[in-house]
Amino acid sequence: MNWWAASRNVLALAVVTAATAGTGLAFGQSRIPVPAMVGGAGHFLLGALITVTPAVIWLAFTGRARDATETVAVRAVHRLDTLLAAACAVLALGMAVLGHFMGADAVALAIGRNTAFYLGLALILHPLTGARIAAPVLTAIPLILAVGGWKSGGRGAQAWAVVLHPSTSLPALVAGIAILLAGTLFSSLKQPRGTF
């Protein structure tokens, strides 16, 4: 277990997740102008962009070892990695809920939701493509959502653009947690690429 925690740099990942949530609570309402594909410019909250950081760092830490090396480990390493990503999402969601109840802006809920959403996507992409391909794909997702996720005429976000929905959107929160749960289930059941 010690070798796994050291190779994944668990403490650094927890610090990055907490720092991302803290930064999101402090500056998450800052808006970044982004041109929209449907005409006009969309607004993109900083809280929707920086929350991809824990997922990308998780992919970087899990992608350091070769799949062939880890498939011979006695423990199911991919399940430990899945548990680590889920723990990071729970940390971010917990900080978000705590921040919200302590009087932080409603963006706190979006920070937790978006972090869970991106970690869920990382858990789905990692077994399919490997960490080296999943990281740039995941990094591009917020940009794709920012450009193509708005309805025409500025009438809000598309249903599938979870991170663009208002902070208090219950359907977006449920979708973010559902993606995390689906990713956790898929990643824990899917054998690593090196075993087929």
mmCIF file of C-alpha atoms in Angstrom:
data_model
loop_
_atom_site.group_PDB
_atom_site.id
_atom_site.type_symbol
_atom_site.label_atom_id
_atom_site.label_comp_id
_atom_site.label_asym_id
_atom_site.label_seq_id
_atom_site.Cartn_x
_atom_site.Cartn_y
_atom_site.Cartn_z
ATOM 1 C CA MET A 1 0.000 0.000 0.000
ATOM 2 C CA ASN A 2 2.876 2.374 0.751
ATOM 3 C CA TRP A 3 4.300 1.983 -2.756
ATOM 4 C CA TRP A 4 0.912 2.780 -4.267
ATOM 5 C CA ALA A 5 0.394 5.886 -2.100
ATOM 6 C CA ALA A 6 3.910 7.080 -2.920
ATOM 7 C CA SER A 7 3.565 6.445 -6.657
ATOM 8 C CA ARG A 8 0.220 8.260 -6.731
ATOM 9 C CA ASN A 9 1.445 11.060 -4.472
ATOM 10 C CA VAL A 10 -1.811 10.913 -2.527
ATOM 11 C CA LEU A 11 -0.971 13.818 -0.219
ATOM 12 C CA ALA A 12 -0.140 16.153 -3.128
ATOM 13 C CA LEU A 13 -3.388 15.195 -4.881
ATOM 14 C CA ALA A 14 -5.391 15.936 -1.726
ATOM 15 C CA VAL A 15 -3.651 19.316 -1.417
ATOM 16 C CA VAL A 16 -4.351 20.144 -5.081
ATOM 17 C CA THR A 17 -8.018 19.178 -4.672
ATOM 18 C CA ALA A 18 -8.411 21.250 -1.513
ATOM 19 C CA ALA A 19 -6.546 24.203 -3.049
ATOM 20 C CA THR A 20 -8.720 24.042 -6.165
ATOM 21 C CA ALA A 21 -11.885 24.022 -4.080
ATOM 22 C CA GLY A 22 -10.539 26.887 -1.948
ATOM 23 C CA THR A 23 -9.569 28.937 -4.988
ATOM 24 C CA GLY A 24 -12.965 28.254 -6.514
ATOM 25 C CA LEU A 25 -14.694 29.442 -3.358
ATOM 26 C CA ALA A 26 -12.622 32.632 -3.399
ATOM 27 C CA PHE A 27 -12.603 33.466 -7.123
ATOM 28 C CA GLY A 28 -15.140 31.101 -8.728
ATOM 29 C CA GLN A 29 -17.590 33.859 -9.658
ATOM 30 C CA SER A 30 -15.025 35.574 -11.896
ATOM 31 C CA ARG A 31 -16.279 35.486 -15.474
ATOM 32 C CA ILE A 32 -14.185 34.746 -18.529
ATOM 33 C CA PRO A 33 -15.616 35.916 -21.873
ATOM 34 C CA VAL A 34 -15.675 33.139 -24.462
ATOM 35 C CA PRO A 35 -17.032 33.345 -28.012
ATOM 36 C CA ALA A 36 -20.000 31.027 -28.432
ATOM 37 C CA MET A 37 -20.675 28.965 -31.561
ATOM 38 C CA VAL A 38 -24.297 30.043 -31.631
ATOM 39 C CA GLY A 39 -23.481 33.734 -31.921
ATOM 40 C CA GLY A 40 -22.514 36.280 -29.336
ATOM 41 C CA ALA A 41 -20.191 35.646 -26.467
ATOM 42 C CA GLY A 42 -20.854 33.283 -23.638
ATOM 43 C CA HIS A 43 -19.783 33.822 -20.077
ATOM 44 C CA PHE A 44 -17.692 31.140 -18.460
ATOM 45 C CA LEU A 45 -17.152 31.091 -14.720
ATOM 46 C CA LEU A 46 -13.614 30.526 -13.506
ATOM 47 C CA GLY A 47 -15.147 27.920 -11.189
ATOM 48 C CA ALA A 48 -16.093 25.858 -14.251
ATOM 49 C CA LEU A 49 -12.548 25.928 -15.607
ATOM 50 C CA ILE A 50 -10.262 25.370 -12.624
ATOM 51 C CA THR A 51 -12.261 22.406 -11.333
ATOM 52 C CA VAL A 52 -10.757 20.226 -14.070
ATOM 53 C CA THR A 53 -7.375 20.493 -12.295
ATOM 54 C CA PRO A 54 -7.804 17.622 -9.762
ATOM 55 C CA ALA A 55 -8.913 15.255 -12.528
ATOM 56 C CA VAL A 56 -5.939 16.126 -14.750
ATOM 57 C CA ILE A 57 -3.510 15.780 -11.824
ATOM 58 C CA TRP A 58 -5.110 12.445 -10.885
ATOM 59 C CA LEU A 59 -4.575 11.251 -14.464
ATOM 60 C CA ALA A 60 -0.955 12.431 -14.373
ATOM 61 C CA PHE A 61 -0.259 10.589 -11.114
ATOM 62 C CA THR A 62 -2.001 7.369 -12.167
ATOM 63 C CA GLY A 63 -0.340 7.445 -15.582
ATOM 64 C CA ARG A 64 3.228 7.435 -14.269
ATOM 65 C CA ALA A 65 3.599 3.653 -14.094
ATOM 66 C CA ARG A 66 3.290 1.316 -17.049
ATOM 67 C CA ASP A 67 0.052 -0.677 -17.273
ATOM 68 C CA ALA A 68 1.979 -3.918 -17.787
ATOM 69 C CA THR A 69 3.866 -3.346 -14.525
ATOM 70 C CA GLU A 70 0.790 -2.643 -12.468
ATOM 71 C CA THR A 71 -1.296 -5.528 -13.799
ATOM 72 C CA VAL A 72 1.003 -7.989 -12.019
ATOM 73 C CA ALA A 73 0.490 -6.298 -8.641
ATOM 74 C CA VAL A 74 -1.165 -8.403 -5.952
ATOM 75 C CA ARG A 75 -3.697 -5.680 -5.209
ATOM 76 C CA ALA A 76 -6.185 -4.399 -7.776
ATOM 77 C CA VAL A 77 -4.360 -1.124 -8.428
ATOM 78 C CA HIS A 78 -7.078 0.231 -10.711
ATOM 79 C CA ARG A 79 -9.570 -0.113 -7.874
ATOM 80 C CA LEU A 80 -7.282 1.821 -5.531
ATOM 81 C CA ASP A 81 -6.965 4.508 -8.213
ATOM 82 C CA THR A 82 -10.751 4.616 -8.540
ATOM 83 C CA LEU A 83 -11.110 4.962 -4.781
ATOM 84 C CA LEU A 84 -8.566 7.812 -4.805
ATOM 85 C CA ALA A 85 -10.480 9.750 -7.485
ATOM 86 C CA ALA A 86 -13.769 9.205 -5.662
ATOM 87 C CA ALA A 87 -12.171 10.381 -2.407
ATOM 88 C CA CYS A 88 -10.974 13.562 -4.134
ATOM 89 C CA ALA A 89 -14.497 14.195 -5.415
ATOM 90 C CA VAL A 90 -15.937 13.643 -1.946
ATOM 91 C CA LEU A 91 -13.338 16.050 -0.521
ATOM 92 C CA ALA A 92 -14.310 18.730 -3.049
ATOM 93 C CA LEU A 93 -18.043 18.131 -2.541
ATOM 94 C CA GLY A 94 -17.595 18.217 1.229
ATOM 95 C CA MET A 95 -15.653 21.488 1.092
ATOM 96 C CA ALA A 96 -18.288 22.931 -1.242
ATOM 97 C CA VAL A 97 -21.202 22.003 0.994
ATOM 98 C CA LEU A 98 -19.353 23.203 4.096
ATOM 99 C CA GLY A 99 -18.468 26.467 2.360
ATOM 100 C CA HIS A 100 -22.061 26.939 1.243
ATOM 101 C CA PHE A 101 -23.423 26.434 4.758
ATOM 102 C CA MET A 102 -20.774 28.765 6.184
ATOM 103 C CA GLY A 103 -22.074 31.566 3.981
ATOM 104 C CA ALA A 104 -19.933 31.282 0.858
ATOM 105 C CA ASP A 105 -21.507 32.279 -2.423
ATOM 106 C CA ALA A 106 -23.691 29.744 -4.236
ATOM 107 C CA VAL A 107 -20.726 29.082 -6.555
ATOM 108 C CA ALA A 108 -19.475 26.757 -3.804
ATOM 109 C CA LEU A 109 -22.002 24.143 -4.906
ATOM 110 C CA ALA A 110 -20.851 24.446 -8.515
ATOM 111 C CA ILE A 111 -17.222 23.934 -7.466
ATOM 112 C CA GLY A 112 -18.059 20.597 -5.846
ATOM 113 C CA ARG A 113 -20.398 19.543 -8.657
ATOM 114 C CA ASN A 114 -17.908 20.393 -11.404
ATOM 115 C CA THR A 115 -14.991 18.677 -9.651
ATOM 116 C CA ALA A 116 -17.109 15.520 -9.275
ATOM 117 C CA PHE A 117 -18.158 15.775 -12.940
ATOM 118 C CA TYR A 118 -14.579 16.047 -14.237
ATOM 119 C CA LEU A 119 -13.290 13.271 -11.966
ATOM 120 C CA GLY A 120 -16.153 11.058 -13.176
ATOM 121 C CA LEU A 121 -15.195 11.745 -16.784
ATOM 122 C CA ALA A 122 -11.551 10.983 -15.959
ATOM 123 C CA LEU A 123 -12.621 7.649 -14.442
ATOM 124 C CA ILE A 124 -14.468 6.798 -17.652
ATOM 125 C CA LEU A 125 -11.722 7.952 -20.028
ATOM 126 C CA HIS A 126 -8.739 6.437 -18.189
ATOM 127 C CA PRO A 127 -9.574 2.737 -18.736
ATOM 128 C CA LEU A 128 -10.599 3.397 -22.337
ATOM 129 C CA THR A 129 -7.709 5.533 -23.556
ATOM 130 C CA GLY A 130 -5.026 5.504 -20.876
ATOM 131 C CA ALA A 131 -3.881 8.489 -18.852
ATOM 132 C CA ARG A 132 -1.701 10.042 -21.554
ATOM 133 C CA ILE A 133 -4.590 10.483 -23.973
ATOM 134 C CA ALA A 134 -7.297 11.078 -21.360
ATOM 135 C CA ALA A 135 -5.541 14.102 -19.809
ATOM 136 C CA PRO A 136 -5.532 16.320 -22.944
ATOM 137 C CA VAL A 137 -9.042 15.178 -23.887
ATOM 138 C CA LEU A 138 -10.288 16.071 -20.413
ATOM 139 C CA THR A 139 -8.496 19.425 -20.540
ATOM 140 C CA ALA A 140 -10.293 20.245 -23.802
ATOM 141 C CA ILE A 141 -13.762 19.491 -22.413
ATOM 142 C CA PRO A 142 -14.235 22.806 -20.550
ATOM 143 C CA LEU A 143 -13.256 24.682 -23.702
ATOM 144 C CA ILE A 144 -15.665 22.660 -25.825
ATOM 145 C CA LEU A 145 -18.431 23.267 -23.296
ATOM 146 C CA ALA A 146 -17.645 26.994 -23.159
ATOM 147 C CA VAL A 147 -17.816 27.351 -26.936
ATOM 148 C CA GLY A 148 -20.624 24.943 -27.831
ATOM 149 C CA GLY A 149 -22.612 24.515 -24.637
ATOM 150 C CA TRP A 150 -24.836 27.592 -24.829
ATOM 151 C CA LYS A 151 -28.331 27.691 -26.293
ATOM 152 C CA SER A 152 -28.906 30.097 -29.151
ATOM 153 C CA GLY A 153 -30.044 33.558 -28.173
ATOM 154 C CA GLY A 154 -28.333 33.398 -24.789
ATOM 155 C CA ARG A 155 -31.149 31.393 -23.199
ATOM 156 C CA GLY A 156 -28.864 29.444 -20.872
ATOM 157 C CA ALA A 157 -26.790 26.304 -21.160
ATOM 158 C CA GLN A 158 -27.533 23.139 -23.078
ATOM 159 C CA ALA A 159 -28.708 20.245 -20.887
ATOM 160 C CA TRP A 160 -25.487 18.270 -21.520
ATOM 161 C CA ALA A 161 -23.196 21.190 -20.577
ATOM 162 C CA VAL A 162 -23.298 20.390 -16.853
ATOM 163 C CA VAL A 163 -20.563 22.826 -15.751
ATOM 164 C CA LEU A 164 -22.288 25.813 -17.376
ATOM 165 C CA HIS A 165 -25.536 25.496 -15.426
ATOM 166 C CA PRO A 166 -26.247 27.879 -12.542
ATOM 167 C CA SER A 167 -24.688 26.985 -9.212
ATOM 168 C CA THR A 168 -28.038 26.141 -7.651
ATOM 169 C CA SER A 169 -29.209 23.877 -10.494
ATOM 170 C CA LEU A 170 -30.369 20.615 -8.916
ATOM 171 C CA PRO A 171 -30.423 18.701 -12.254
ATOM 172 C CA ALA A 172 -26.796 19.718 -12.896
ATOM 173 C CA LEU A 173 -25.786 18.596 -9.386
ATOM 174 C CA VAL A 174 -27.516 15.253 -9.896
ATOM 175 C CA ALA A 175 -25.859 14.893 -13.329
ATOM 176 C CA GLY A 176 -22.404 15.672 -11.900
ATOM 177 C CA ILE A 177 -22.796 13.111 -9.128
ATOM 178 C CA ALA A 178 -24.284 10.582 -11.575
ATOM 179 C CA ILE A 179 -21.240 10.936 -13.860
ATOM 180 C CA LEU A 180 -18.984 10.402 -10.835
ATOM 181 C CA LEU A 181 -20.899 7.282 -9.769
ATOM 182 C CA ALA A 182 -20.931 5.917 -13.330
ATOM 183 C CA GLY A 183 -17.208 6.578 -13.674
ATOM 184 C CA THR A 184 -16.488 4.941 -10.320
ATOM 185 C CA LEU A 185 -18.451 1.831 -11.264
ATOM 186 C CA PHE A 186 -16.967 1.628 -14.767
ATOM 187 C CA SER A 187 -13.392 2.190 -13.612
ATOM 188 C CA SER A 188 -13.622 -0.345 -10.802
ATOM 189 C CA LEU A 189 -15.029 -3.038 -13.103
ATOM 190 C CA LYS A 190 -13.033 -2.339 -16.267
ATOM 191 C CA GLN A 191 -9.764 -4.237 -16.389
ATOM 192 C CA PRO A 192 -6.698 -2.093 -17.103
ATOM 193 C CA ARG A 193 -5.637 -1.883 -20.740
ATOM 194 C CA GLY A 194 -2.545 -4.049 -20.211
ATOM 195 C CA THR A 195 -4.601 -7.132 -19.216
ATOM 196 C CA PHE A 196 -6.433 -7.841 -22.442
#
